[in-house]
PDB file of C-alpha atoms and ligand atoms in Angstrom:
ATOM      1  CA  UNK A 551     -46.066  19.193   5.865  1.00  0.00           C
ATOM      2  CA  UNK A 552     -44.310  16.313   4.747  1.00  0.00           C
ATOM      3  CA  UNK A 553     -41.033  15.554   5.172  1.00  0.00           C
ATOM      4  CA  UNK A 554     -40.291  14.018   1.718  1.00  0.00           C
ATOM      5  CA  UNK A 555     -41.417  17.995   0.194  1.00  0.00           C
ATOM      6  CA  UNK A 556     -38.007  19.178   2.635  1.00  0.00           C
ATOM      7  CA  UNK A 557     -35.989  16.526   0.414  1.00  0.00           C
ATOM      8  CA  UNK A 558     -33.845  17.973  -2.977  1.00  0.00           C
ATOM      9  CA  UNK A 559     -31.333  16.201  -4.854  1.00  0.00           C
ATOM     10  CA  UNK A 560     -27.711  17.211  -4.032  1.00  0.00           C
ATOM     11  CA  UNK A 561     -27.509  19.385  -7.464  1.00  0.00           C
ATOM     12  CA  UNK A 562     -29.333  21.853  -5.089  1.00  0.00           C
ATOM     13  CA  UNK A 563     -26.803  21.981  -2.834  1.00  0.00           C
ATOM     14  CA  UNK A 564     -24.195  22.475  -5.860  1.00  0.00           C
ATOM     15  CA  UNK A 565     -23.641  27.002  -4.612  1.00  0.00           C
ATOM     16  CA  UNK A 566     -22.787  25.417  -1.226  1.00  0.00           C
ATOM     17  CA  UNK A 567     -20.193  22.667  -2.203  1.00  0.00           C
ATOM     18  CA  UNK A 568     -18.723  25.347  -4.855  1.00  0.00           C
ATOM     19  CA  UNK A 569     -18.119  27.512  -1.695  1.00  0.00           C
ATOM     20  CA  UNK A 570     -16.183  25.102   0.053  1.00  0.00           C
ATOM     21  CA  UNK A 571     -13.916  23.218  -2.401  1.00  0.00           C
ATOM     22  CA  UNK A 572     -12.698  26.277  -4.220  1.00  0.00           C
ATOM     23  CA  UNK A 573     -10.953  27.788  -1.200  1.00  0.00           C
ATOM     24  CA  UNK A 574      -7.697  27.283  -0.128  1.00  0.00           C
ATOM     25  CA  UNK A 575      -8.086  24.405   2.275  1.00  0.00           C
ATOM     26  CA  UNK A 576      -4.578  24.760   4.054  1.00  0.00           C
ATOM     27  CA  UNK A 577      -6.315  27.280   6.588  1.00  0.00           C
ATOM     28  CA  UNK A 578      -9.511  24.966   7.102  1.00  0.00           C
ATOM     29  CA  UNK A 579      -9.788  23.591  10.684  1.00  0.00           C
ATOM     30  CA  UNK A 580     -10.270  20.247  10.384  1.00  0.00           C
ATOM     31  CA  UNK A 581     -11.350  17.734  13.624  1.00  0.00           C
ATOM     32  CA  UNK A 582      -9.584  14.264  14.068  1.00  0.00           C
ATOM     33  CA  UNK A 583     -12.678  11.615  13.863  1.00  0.00           C
ATOM     34  CA  UNK A 584      -9.929   9.781  16.378  1.00  0.00           C
ATOM     35  CA  UNK A 585      -8.725  11.907  19.218  1.00  0.00           C
ATOM     36  CA  UNK A 586     -11.060  14.809  18.155  1.00  0.00           C
ATOM     37  CA  UNK A 587      -8.219  17.211  18.022  1.00  0.00           C
ATOM     38  CA  UNK A 588      -8.855  20.204  15.685  1.00  0.00           C
ATOM     39  CA  UNK A 589      -5.665  21.403  13.220  1.00  0.00           C
ATOM     40  CA  UNK A 590      -5.266  23.385  10.540  1.00  0.00           C
ATOM     41  CA  UNK A 591      -5.153  21.201   7.093  1.00  0.00           C
ATOM     42  CA  UNK A 592      -1.947  22.788   6.444  1.00  0.00           C
ATOM     43  CA  UNK A 593      -0.103  21.115   9.254  1.00  0.00           C
ATOM     44  CA  UNK A 594      -1.254  17.635   9.114  1.00  0.00           C
ATOM     45  CA  UNK A 595       1.136  15.507   8.266  1.00  0.00           C
ATOM     46  CA  UNK A 596       1.222  14.094   4.467  1.00  0.00           C
ATOM     47  CA  UNK A 597       2.529  10.701   3.298  1.00  0.00           C
ATOM     48  CA  UNK A 598       1.900   8.597   0.199  1.00  0.00           C
ATOM     49  CA  UNK A 599       4.274  10.247  -1.843  1.00  0.00           C
ATOM     50  CA  UNK A 600       3.562   9.656  -5.597  1.00  0.00           C
ATOM     51  CA  UNK A 601       0.768   7.306  -5.125  1.00  0.00           C
ATOM     52  CA  UNK A 602      -1.726  10.054  -3.329  1.00  0.00           C
ATOM     53  CA  UNK A 603      -2.125  12.427  -0.727  1.00  0.00           C
ATOM     54  CA  UNK A 604      -2.499  10.762   2.830  1.00  0.00           C
ATOM     55  CA  UNK A 605      -3.003  13.636   6.084  1.00  0.00           C
ATOM     56  CA  UNK A 606      -2.627  12.202   9.038  1.00  0.00           C
ATOM     57  CA  UNK A 607      -3.664  13.649  12.328  1.00  0.00           C
ATOM     58  CA  UNK A 608      -0.503  15.367  14.264  1.00  0.00           C
ATOM     59  CA  UNK A 609      -1.630  14.169  17.256  1.00  0.00           C
ATOM     60  CA  UNK A 610      -2.663  11.043  17.008  1.00  0.00           C
ATOM     61  CA  UNK A 611      -1.341   9.794  13.232  1.00  0.00           C
ATOM     62  CA  UNK A 612      -5.333   8.884  12.536  1.00  0.00           C
ATOM     63  CA  UNK A 613      -5.526   9.207   8.640  1.00  0.00           C
ATOM     64  CA  UNK A 614      -7.986  12.216   8.430  1.00  0.00           C
ATOM     65  CA  UNK A 615      -7.805  12.815   4.611  1.00  0.00           C
ATOM     66  CA  UNK A 616      -6.994  10.543   1.353  1.00  0.00           C
ATOM     67  CA  UNK A 617      -6.938  11.723  -2.088  1.00  0.00           C
ATOM     68  CA  UNK A 618      -5.438   9.734  -4.884  1.00  0.00           C
ATOM     69  CA  UNK A 619      -5.607  11.353  -8.506  1.00  0.00           C
ATOM     70  CA  UNK A 620      -6.438   8.779 -11.559  1.00  0.00           C
ATOM     71  CA  UNK A 621      -7.142   8.901 -15.166  1.00  0.00           C
ATOM     72  CA  UNK A 622     -10.950   8.144 -14.158  1.00  0.00           C
ATOM     73  CA  UNK A 623     -10.757  10.958 -11.756  1.00  0.00           C
ATOM     74  CA  UNK A 624     -10.128  12.052  -8.150  1.00  0.00           C
ATOM     75  CA  UNK A 625     -10.903   9.701  -4.952  1.00  0.00           C
ATOM     76  CA  UNK A 626     -10.952  11.291  -1.867  1.00  0.00           C
ATOM     77  CA  UNK A 627     -11.871   9.770   1.104  1.00  0.00           C
ATOM     78  CA  UNK A 628     -12.665  12.289   4.651  1.00  0.00           C
ATOM     79  CA  UNK A 629     -13.889   9.709   7.120  1.00  0.00           C
ATOM     80  CA  UNK A 630     -11.021  10.274   8.878  1.00  0.00           C
ATOM     81  CA  UNK A 631     -12.282  13.905   9.488  1.00  0.00           C
ATOM     82  CA  UNK A 632     -15.548  14.988  11.806  1.00  0.00           C
ATOM     83  CA  UNK A 633     -15.660  17.933  10.916  1.00  0.00           C
ATOM     84  CA  UNK A 634     -14.097  21.198   8.641  1.00  0.00           C
ATOM     85  CA  UNK A 635     -14.254  24.641   9.201  1.00  0.00           C
ATOM     86  CA  UNK A 636     -13.403  26.292   6.004  1.00  0.00           C
ATOM     87  CA  UNK A 637     -12.931  30.417   7.490  1.00  0.00           C
ATOM     88  CA  UNK A 638     -14.724  33.153   5.014  1.00  0.00           C
ATOM     89  CA  UNK A 639     -12.509  34.248   2.621  1.00  0.00           C
ATOM     90  CA  UNK A 640     -10.594  37.803   3.431  1.00  0.00           C
ATOM     91  CA  UNK A 641     -12.921  40.179   2.211  1.00  0.00           C
TER      92      UNK A 641
ATOM     93  CA  UNK B  41      27.872  12.459 -35.359  1.00  0.00           C
ATOM     94  CA  UNK B  42      30.530   9.384 -34.199  1.00  0.00           C
ATOM     95  CA  UNK B  43      33.468  12.365 -33.984  1.00  0.00           C
ATOM     96  CA  UNK B  44      31.471  13.997 -31.462  1.00  0.00           C
ATOM     97  CA  UNK B  45      32.879  13.294 -27.792  1.00  0.00           C
ATOM     98  CA  UNK B  46      29.754  14.454 -26.287  1.00  0.00           C
ATOM     99  CA  UNK B  47      27.620  12.135 -27.963  1.00  0.00           C
ATOM    100  CA  UNK B  48      29.869   9.273 -27.606  1.00  0.00           C
ATOM    101  CA  UNK B  49      30.783   9.823 -23.738  1.00  0.00           C
ATOM    102  CA  UNK B  50      26.656   9.900 -23.528  1.00  0.00           C
ATOM    103  CA  UNK B  51      26.478   6.708 -25.588  1.00  0.00           C
ATOM    104  CA  UNK B  52      29.335   4.769 -23.476  1.00  0.00           C
ATOM    105  CA  UNK B  53      27.752   5.989 -19.820  1.00  0.00           C
ATOM    106  CA  UNK B  54      24.216   5.467 -20.828  1.00  0.00           C
ATOM    107  CA  UNK B  55      22.878   1.765 -18.582  1.00  0.00           C
ATOM    108  CA  UNK B  56      22.300  -0.843 -20.390  1.00  0.00           C
ATOM    109  CA  UNK B  57      18.894  -1.666 -21.605  1.00  0.00           C
ATOM    110  CA  UNK B  58      16.850  -4.139 -19.682  1.00  0.00           C
ATOM    111  CA  UNK B  59      16.773  -7.667 -20.927  1.00  0.00           C
ATOM    112  CA  UNK B  60      13.811  -7.555 -23.745  1.00  0.00           C
ATOM    113  CA  UNK B  61      10.922  -9.008 -21.713  1.00  0.00           C
ATOM    114  CA  UNK B  62      12.155  -8.433 -18.377  1.00  0.00           C
ATOM    115  CA  UNK B  63      10.376  -4.794 -17.745  1.00  0.00           C
ATOM    116  CA  UNK B  64       6.512  -4.864 -17.679  1.00  0.00           C
ATOM    117  CA  UNK B  65       5.208  -2.209 -20.029  1.00  0.00           C
ATOM    118  CA  UNK B  66       5.636   1.373 -18.893  1.00  0.00           C
ATOM    119  CA  UNK B  67       8.300   0.753 -16.222  1.00  0.00           C
ATOM    120  CA  UNK B  68      12.069   1.821 -15.677  1.00  0.00           C
ATOM    121  CA  UNK B  69      14.555  -0.147 -14.014  1.00  0.00           C
ATOM    122  CA  UNK B  70      16.232   1.542 -10.699  1.00  0.00           C
ATOM    123  CA  UNK B  71      18.883   0.517  -8.841  1.00  0.00           C
ATOM    124  CA  UNK B  72      17.898   1.993  -5.736  1.00  0.00           C
ATOM    125  CA  UNK B  73      15.285   1.079  -2.961  1.00  0.00           C
ATOM    126  CA  UNK B  74      12.705   3.634  -3.101  1.00  0.00           C
ATOM    127  CA  UNK B  75      11.125   4.269   0.250  1.00  0.00           C
ATOM    128  CA  UNK B  76       7.038   4.880  -0.105  1.00  0.00           C
ATOM    129  CA  UNK B  77       4.850   4.389   3.017  1.00  0.00           C
ATOM    130  CA  UNK B  78       1.073   5.496   3.596  1.00  0.00           C
ATOM    131  CA  UNK B  79       2.103   6.879   7.425  1.00  0.00           C
ATOM    132  CA  UNK B  80       4.928   6.652  10.090  1.00  0.00           C
ATOM    133  CA  UNK B  81       7.168   4.119  10.459  1.00  0.00           C
ATOM    134  CA  UNK B  82       6.248   1.691  13.322  1.00  0.00           C
ATOM    135  CA  UNK B  83       8.784   0.217  15.501  1.00  0.00           C
ATOM    136  CA  UNK B  84       7.387  -2.508  17.608  1.00  0.00           C
ATOM    137  CA  UNK B  85       9.344  -4.458  20.159  1.00  0.00           C
ATOM    138  CA  UNK B  86       9.825  -7.594  18.723  1.00  0.00           C
ATOM    139  CA  UNK B  87       8.880  -9.553  22.119  1.00  0.00           C
ATOM    140  CA  UNK B  88       5.526  -7.798  21.865  1.00  0.00           C
ATOM    141  CA  UNK B  89       5.164  -9.070  17.998  1.00  0.00           C
ATOM    142  CA  UNK B  90       3.385 -11.403  16.708  1.00  0.00           C
ATOM    143  CA  UNK B  91       1.841 -12.587  13.372  1.00  0.00           C
ATOM    144  CA  UNK B  92      -1.357 -14.168  13.134  1.00  0.00           C
ATOM    145  CA  UNK B  93      -3.882 -15.867  10.488  1.00  0.00           C
ATOM    146  CA  UNK B  94      -7.600 -15.968  10.983  1.00  0.00           C
ATOM    147  CA  UNK B  95     -10.730 -16.836   9.204  1.00  0.00           C
ATOM    148  CA  UNK B  96     -14.242 -14.852   9.168  1.00  0.00           C
ATOM    149  CA  UNK B  97     -15.639 -17.133  12.029  1.00  0.00           C
ATOM    150  CA  UNK B  98     -12.450 -16.022  14.487  1.00  0.00           C
ATOM    151  CA  UNK B  99     -10.358 -18.826  14.224  1.00  0.00           C
ATOM    152  CA  UNK B 100      -6.876 -17.960  14.137  1.00  0.00           C
ATOM    153  CA  UNK B 101      -3.452 -19.231  14.899  1.00  0.00           C
ATOM    154  CA  UNK B 102      -0.500 -16.971  16.223  1.00  0.00           C
ATOM    155  CA  UNK B 103       3.224 -17.007  15.812  1.00  0.00           C
ATOM    156  CA  UNK B 104       5.519 -15.123  17.853  1.00  0.00           C
ATOM    157  CA  UNK B 105       8.397 -13.356  16.047  1.00  0.00           C
ATOM    158  CA  UNK B 106      10.393 -16.439  17.600  1.00  0.00           C
ATOM    159  CA  UNK B 107       7.888 -18.704  16.211  1.00  0.00           C
ATOM    160  CA  UNK B 108       8.505 -17.404  13.086  1.00  0.00           C
ATOM    161  CA  UNK B 109      11.792 -17.374  12.885  1.00  0.00           C
ATOM    162  CA  UNK B 110      12.116 -21.145  13.799  1.00  0.00           C
ATOM    163  CA  UNK B 111      10.123 -21.936  10.782  1.00  0.00           C
ATOM    164  CA  UNK B 112      11.650 -23.365   7.484  1.00  0.00           C
ATOM    165  CA  UNK B 113      13.138 -19.934   5.515  1.00  0.00           C
ATOM    166  CA  UNK B 114      13.473 -19.721   1.538  1.00  0.00           C
ATOM    167  CA  UNK B 115      15.790 -16.747  -0.212  1.00  0.00           C
ATOM    168  CA  UNK B 116      13.884 -15.844  -3.077  1.00  0.00           C
ATOM    169  CA  UNK B 117      15.226 -13.735  -5.445  1.00  0.00           C
ATOM    170  CA  UNK B 118      12.872 -11.668  -7.424  1.00  0.00           C
ATOM    171  CA  UNK B 119      12.377  -8.330  -9.655  1.00  0.00           C
ATOM    172  CA  UNK B 120      10.119  -6.069  -7.874  1.00  0.00           C
ATOM    173  CA  UNK B 121       7.653  -3.379  -9.603  1.00  0.00           C
ATOM    174  CA  UNK B 122       5.675  -0.750  -8.224  1.00  0.00           C
ATOM    175  CA  UNK B 123       3.309   1.443  -9.483  1.00  0.00           C
ATOM    176  CA  UNK B 124       4.969   4.550  -9.208  1.00  0.00           C
ATOM    177  CA  UNK B 125       6.894   3.183 -12.536  1.00  0.00           C
ATOM    178  CA  UNK B 126      10.088   1.949 -10.965  1.00  0.00           C
ATOM    179  CA  UNK B 127      10.994  -1.838 -10.785  1.00  0.00           C
ATOM    180  CA  UNK B 128      14.043  -3.077  -9.023  1.00  0.00           C
ATOM    181  CA  UNK B 129      15.660  -6.394 -10.746  1.00  0.00           C
ATOM    182  CA  UNK B 130      17.277  -9.723  -8.421  1.00  0.00           C
ATOM    183  CA  UNK B 131      16.367  -8.496  -4.977  1.00  0.00           C
ATOM    184  CA  UNK B 132      16.903 -10.854  -2.388  1.00  0.00           C
ATOM    185  CA  UNK B 133      15.201 -11.702  -0.004  1.00  0.00           C
ATOM    186  CA  UNK B 134      14.674 -14.027   3.120  1.00  0.00           C
ATOM    187  CA  UNK B 135      11.452 -15.483   4.796  1.00  0.00           C
ATOM    188  CA  UNK B 136       8.981 -17.946   5.119  1.00  0.00           C
ATOM    189  CA  UNK B 137       6.961 -19.126   2.550  1.00  0.00           C
ATOM    190  CA  UNK B 138       3.183 -17.977   3.161  1.00  0.00           C
ATOM    191  CA  UNK B 139       2.367 -21.529   2.052  1.00  0.00           C
ATOM    192  CA  UNK B 140       4.190 -22.809   5.128  1.00  0.00           C
ATOM    193  CA  UNK B 141       1.950 -20.553   7.401  1.00  0.00           C
ATOM    194  CA  UNK B 142      -1.128 -21.299   5.676  1.00  0.00           C
ATOM    195  CA  UNK B 143      -0.616 -25.437   5.991  1.00  0.00           C
ATOM    196  CA  UNK B 144      -0.176 -24.856  10.220  1.00  0.00           C
ATOM    197  CA  UNK B 145      -3.078 -22.723  10.041  1.00  0.00           C
ATOM    198  CA  UNK B 146      -5.182 -25.213   8.070  1.00  0.00           C
ATOM    199  CA  UNK B 147      -4.279 -27.653  10.538  1.00  0.00           C
ATOM    200  CA  UNK B 148      -5.129 -25.513  13.465  1.00  0.00           C
ATOM    201  CA  UNK B 149      -8.889 -25.320  12.243  1.00  0.00           C
ATOM    202  CA  UNK B 150      -8.562 -21.893  10.276  1.00  0.00           C
ATOM    203  CA  UNK B 151     -11.079 -22.268   7.499  1.00  0.00           C
ATOM    204  CA  UNK B 152      -9.487 -21.534   4.324  1.00  0.00           C
ATOM    205  CA  UNK B 153     -11.158 -18.838   2.591  1.00  0.00           C
ATOM    206  CA  UNK B 154     -10.594 -17.531  -1.329  1.00  0.00           C
ATOM    207  CA  UNK B 155      -9.752 -14.066  -0.386  1.00  0.00           C
ATOM    208  CA  UNK B 156      -6.997 -12.581   1.913  1.00  0.00           C
ATOM    209  CA  UNK B 157      -6.530  -9.246   3.882  1.00  0.00           C
ATOM    210  CA  UNK B 158      -3.058  -8.206   4.600  1.00  0.00           C
ATOM    211  CA  UNK B 159      -3.283  -6.343   7.834  1.00  0.00           C
ATOM    212  CA  UNK B 160      -0.278  -4.270   9.205  1.00  0.00           C
ATOM    213  CA  UNK B 161       0.816  -1.794  12.038  1.00  0.00           C
ATOM    214  CA  UNK B 162      -0.235   1.424  11.158  1.00  0.00           C
ATOM    215  CA  UNK B 163      -3.350   0.097   9.529  1.00  0.00           C
ATOM    216  CA  UNK B 164      -2.549  -0.290   6.747  1.00  0.00           C
ATOM    217  CA  UNK B 165      -4.065  -3.024   4.445  1.00  0.00           C
ATOM    218  CA  UNK B 166      -4.492  -4.844   1.013  1.00  0.00           C
ATOM    219  CA  UNK B 167      -6.078  -7.365  -0.382  1.00  0.00           C
ATOM    220  CA  UNK B 168      -5.631 -10.384  -2.571  1.00  0.00           C
ATOM    221  CA  UNK B 169      -6.947 -13.456  -3.798  1.00  0.00           C
ATOM    222  CA  UNK B 170      -5.780 -16.514  -1.997  1.00  0.00           C
ATOM    223  CA  UNK B 171      -4.407 -18.057  -5.043  1.00  0.00           C
ATOM    224  CA  UNK B 172      -1.999 -15.558  -5.515  1.00  0.00           C
ATOM    225  CA  UNK B 173      -0.442 -16.048  -2.073  1.00  0.00           C
ATOM    226  CA  UNK B 174       0.370 -19.812  -2.071  1.00  0.00           C
ATOM    227  CA  UNK B 175       2.145 -22.057  -4.198  1.00  0.00           C
ATOM    228  CA  UNK B 176       5.622 -20.445  -3.846  1.00  0.00           C
ATOM    229  CA  UNK B 177       3.975 -17.179  -4.914  1.00  0.00           C
ATOM    230  CA  UNK B 178       4.818 -15.564  -1.398  1.00  0.00           C
ATOM    231  CA  UNK B 179       6.514 -14.944   1.557  1.00  0.00           C
ATOM    232  CA  UNK B 180       6.495 -13.206   5.103  1.00  0.00           C
ATOM    233  CA  UNK B 181       9.906 -11.764   4.527  1.00  0.00           C
ATOM    234  CA  UNK B 182      12.041 -10.949   7.353  1.00  0.00           C
ATOM    235  CA  UNK B 183      15.635 -10.404   5.707  1.00  0.00           C
ATOM    236  CA  UNK B 184      16.553  -8.521   2.749  1.00  0.00           C
ATOM    237  CA  UNK B 185      20.081  -8.537   0.942  1.00  0.00           C
ATOM    238  CA  UNK B 186      21.452 -10.509   3.753  1.00  0.00           C
ATOM    239  CA  UNK B 187      20.448  -8.196   6.402  1.00  0.00           C
ATOM    240  CA  UNK B 188      17.600  -7.912   8.633  1.00  0.00           C
ATOM    241  CA  UNK B 189      14.731  -6.085   6.988  1.00  0.00           C
ATOM    242  CA  UNK B 190      15.134  -2.435   7.946  1.00  0.00           C
ATOM    243  CA  UNK B 191      12.326  -0.938   9.279  1.00  0.00           C
ATOM    244  CA  UNK B 192      11.891   2.085   6.036  1.00  0.00           C
ATOM    245  CA  UNK B 193      11.380  -1.028   3.753  1.00  0.00           C
ATOM    246  CA  UNK B 194       8.934  -2.566   6.102  1.00  0.00           C
ATOM    247  CA  UNK B 195      10.845  -4.538   9.041  1.00  0.00           C
ATOM    248  CA  UNK B 196      10.627  -6.233  11.278  1.00  0.00           C
ATOM    249  CA  UNK B 197       8.320  -8.170   8.270  1.00  0.00           C
ATOM    250  CA  UNK B 198       6.721  -7.490   5.497  1.00  0.00           C
ATOM    251  CA  UNK B 199       4.617  -9.627   2.572  1.00  0.00           C
ATOM    252  CA  UNK B 200       6.536 -10.267  -0.183  1.00  0.00           C
ATOM    253  CA  UNK B 201       4.311 -10.817  -3.517  1.00  0.00           C
ATOM    254  CA  UNK B 202       6.562 -10.041  -6.305  1.00  0.00           C
ATOM    255  CA  UNK B 203       4.360 -10.867  -9.077  1.00  0.00           C
ATOM    256  CA  UNK B 204       1.745  -8.171  -8.125  1.00  0.00           C
ATOM    257  CA  UNK B 205       2.848  -4.139  -8.116  1.00  0.00           C
ATOM    258  CA  UNK B 206       4.539  -3.926  -4.684  1.00  0.00           C
ATOM    259  CA  UNK B 207       1.883  -2.238  -2.615  1.00  0.00           C
ATOM    260  CA  UNK B 208       0.584  -5.523  -2.572  1.00  0.00           C
ATOM    261  CA  UNK B 209       3.918  -6.791  -0.608  1.00  0.00           C
ATOM    262  CA  UNK B 210       2.501  -5.013   2.736  1.00  0.00           C
ATOM    263  CA  UNK B 211       5.421  -3.295   4.813  1.00  0.00           C
ATOM    264  CA  UNK B 212       5.097  -3.996   8.891  1.00  0.00           C
ATOM    265  CA  UNK B 213       2.825  -7.273   8.171  1.00  0.00           C
ATOM    266  CA  UNK B 214       1.184  -8.541  11.456  1.00  0.00           C
ATOM    267  CA  UNK B 215      -1.211 -11.007   9.966  1.00  0.00           C
ATOM    268  CA  UNK B 216      -3.514 -12.011   7.112  1.00  0.00           C
ATOM    269  CA  UNK B 217      -6.999 -12.274   7.553  1.00  0.00           C
ATOM    270  CA  UNK B 218      -9.009 -15.424   5.436  1.00  0.00           C
ATOM    271  CA  UNK B 219     -12.236 -14.340   4.069  1.00  0.00           C
ATOM    272  CA  UNK B 220     -14.830 -15.097   2.026  1.00  0.00           C
ATOM    273  CA  UNK B 221     -15.784 -12.277   0.251  1.00  0.00           C
ATOM    274  CA  UNK B 222     -13.360  -9.361  -1.477  1.00  0.00           C
ATOM    275  CA  UNK B 223     -12.391  -6.370   0.902  1.00  0.00           C
ATOM    276  CA  UNK B 224     -10.350  -3.738  -0.691  1.00  0.00           C
ATOM    277  CA  UNK B 225      -7.238  -2.518   1.064  1.00  0.00           C
ATOM    278  CA  UNK B 226      -5.475   1.166   1.733  1.00  0.00           C
ATOM    279  CA  UNK B 227      -5.231   1.842  -1.801  1.00  0.00           C
ATOM    280  CA  UNK B 228      -7.676  -0.228  -3.659  1.00  0.00           C
ATOM    281  CA  UNK B 229     -10.417   1.617  -1.918  1.00  0.00           C
ATOM    282  CA  UNK B 230      -9.060   4.585  -3.341  1.00  0.00           C
ATOM    283  CA  UNK B 231      -8.694   3.725  -7.101  1.00  0.00           C
ATOM    284  CA  UNK B 232      -6.040   1.766  -7.409  1.00  0.00           C
ATOM    285  CA  UNK B 233      -6.317  -1.735  -9.039  1.00  0.00           C
ATOM    286  CA  UNK B 234      -7.931  -4.445  -6.993  1.00  0.00           C
ATOM    287  CA  UNK B 235      -5.665  -6.769  -8.810  1.00  0.00           C
ATOM    288  CA  UNK B 236      -2.679  -4.882  -9.529  1.00  0.00           C
ATOM    289  CA  UNK B 237      -0.604  -7.292 -12.108  1.00  0.00           C
ATOM    290  CA  UNK B 238       2.349  -5.187 -13.751  1.00  0.00           C
ATOM    291  CA  UNK B 239       2.246  -7.200 -16.745  1.00  0.00           C
ATOM    292  CA  UNK B 240      -1.312  -5.752 -17.554  1.00  0.00           C
ATOM    293  CA  UNK B 241      -0.040  -2.636 -16.313  1.00  0.00           C
ATOM    294  CA  UNK B 242      -2.888  -2.628 -13.698  1.00  0.00           C
ATOM    295  CA  UNK B 243      -2.502   0.381 -12.160  1.00  0.00           C
ATOM    296  CA  UNK B 244      -5.905   2.029 -11.458  1.00  0.00           C
ATOM    297  CA  UNK B 245      -9.628   0.839 -11.375  1.00  0.00           C
ATOM    298  CA  UNK B 246     -10.704   0.788 -14.732  1.00  0.00           C
ATOM    299  CA  UNK B 247      -7.374  -0.499 -16.191  1.00  0.00           C
ATOM    300  CA  UNK B 248      -7.755  -3.772 -18.028  1.00  0.00           C
TER     301      UNK B 248
HETATM  302 ZN1   ZN C2026      -6.043  12.664  16.116  1.00  0.00          ZN
END
């Protein structure tokens, strides 16, 4: 089997992406790319004020998530988060 | 209704409007000095503080806190404009002109390049064309209103580039990188305008 046969475009992931990002993310467990410690999103330190959301690791101050809303769309940088665990919604 | 005391009181307590042509589009005047930070306020010991200008080849020149304070000082008065829409008139600063620092860097063999990345304690960065920090347009400021610059406003020292939106005036500055290619800074990577001219209302990427 050729590797290319396994490759689909990102649209094929639409369902998985929608399931993740429609969640309340404050309970998601995020691992810091700086110190490898995991914290619930809701306890990260929020800086940035009216310019945007800057969420920093409570242990080492690494910027874990940045979001800016602009007229052209929302910019998000999660390069400071290595892994996110999004819990199942309670049924 | 001229006889209505409520309207009359409202009229007289209104702050005088900014002189025409002094407020960039979309801005309002404030007398406060709002604090806006992308991270915790660093408080580096001055004995360990330094300021470095470095080119892309690795040539650099470094000033200690005392070195910086011994350079000729200027006391610019400037209007400042924050992208969050407040403007503050006649802010009074004390600091060293970036021209003075760049001249010293040049004689120390640091290559001049067309782009600057300002780097700060806490990892903040912002990018500017070299032409916007030369010819009397920018300072490394360590005094404000006749006092040492307070940590929440960027002390011990911040970049002051009053003709651009104030996020370009990097707080807690520690150095300038002189780069052959433009490198977007902390907010510029995230949708804020690369240049940030308040008079052209360049708040976000895509603004004219
Ligand atoms: Zn961390």
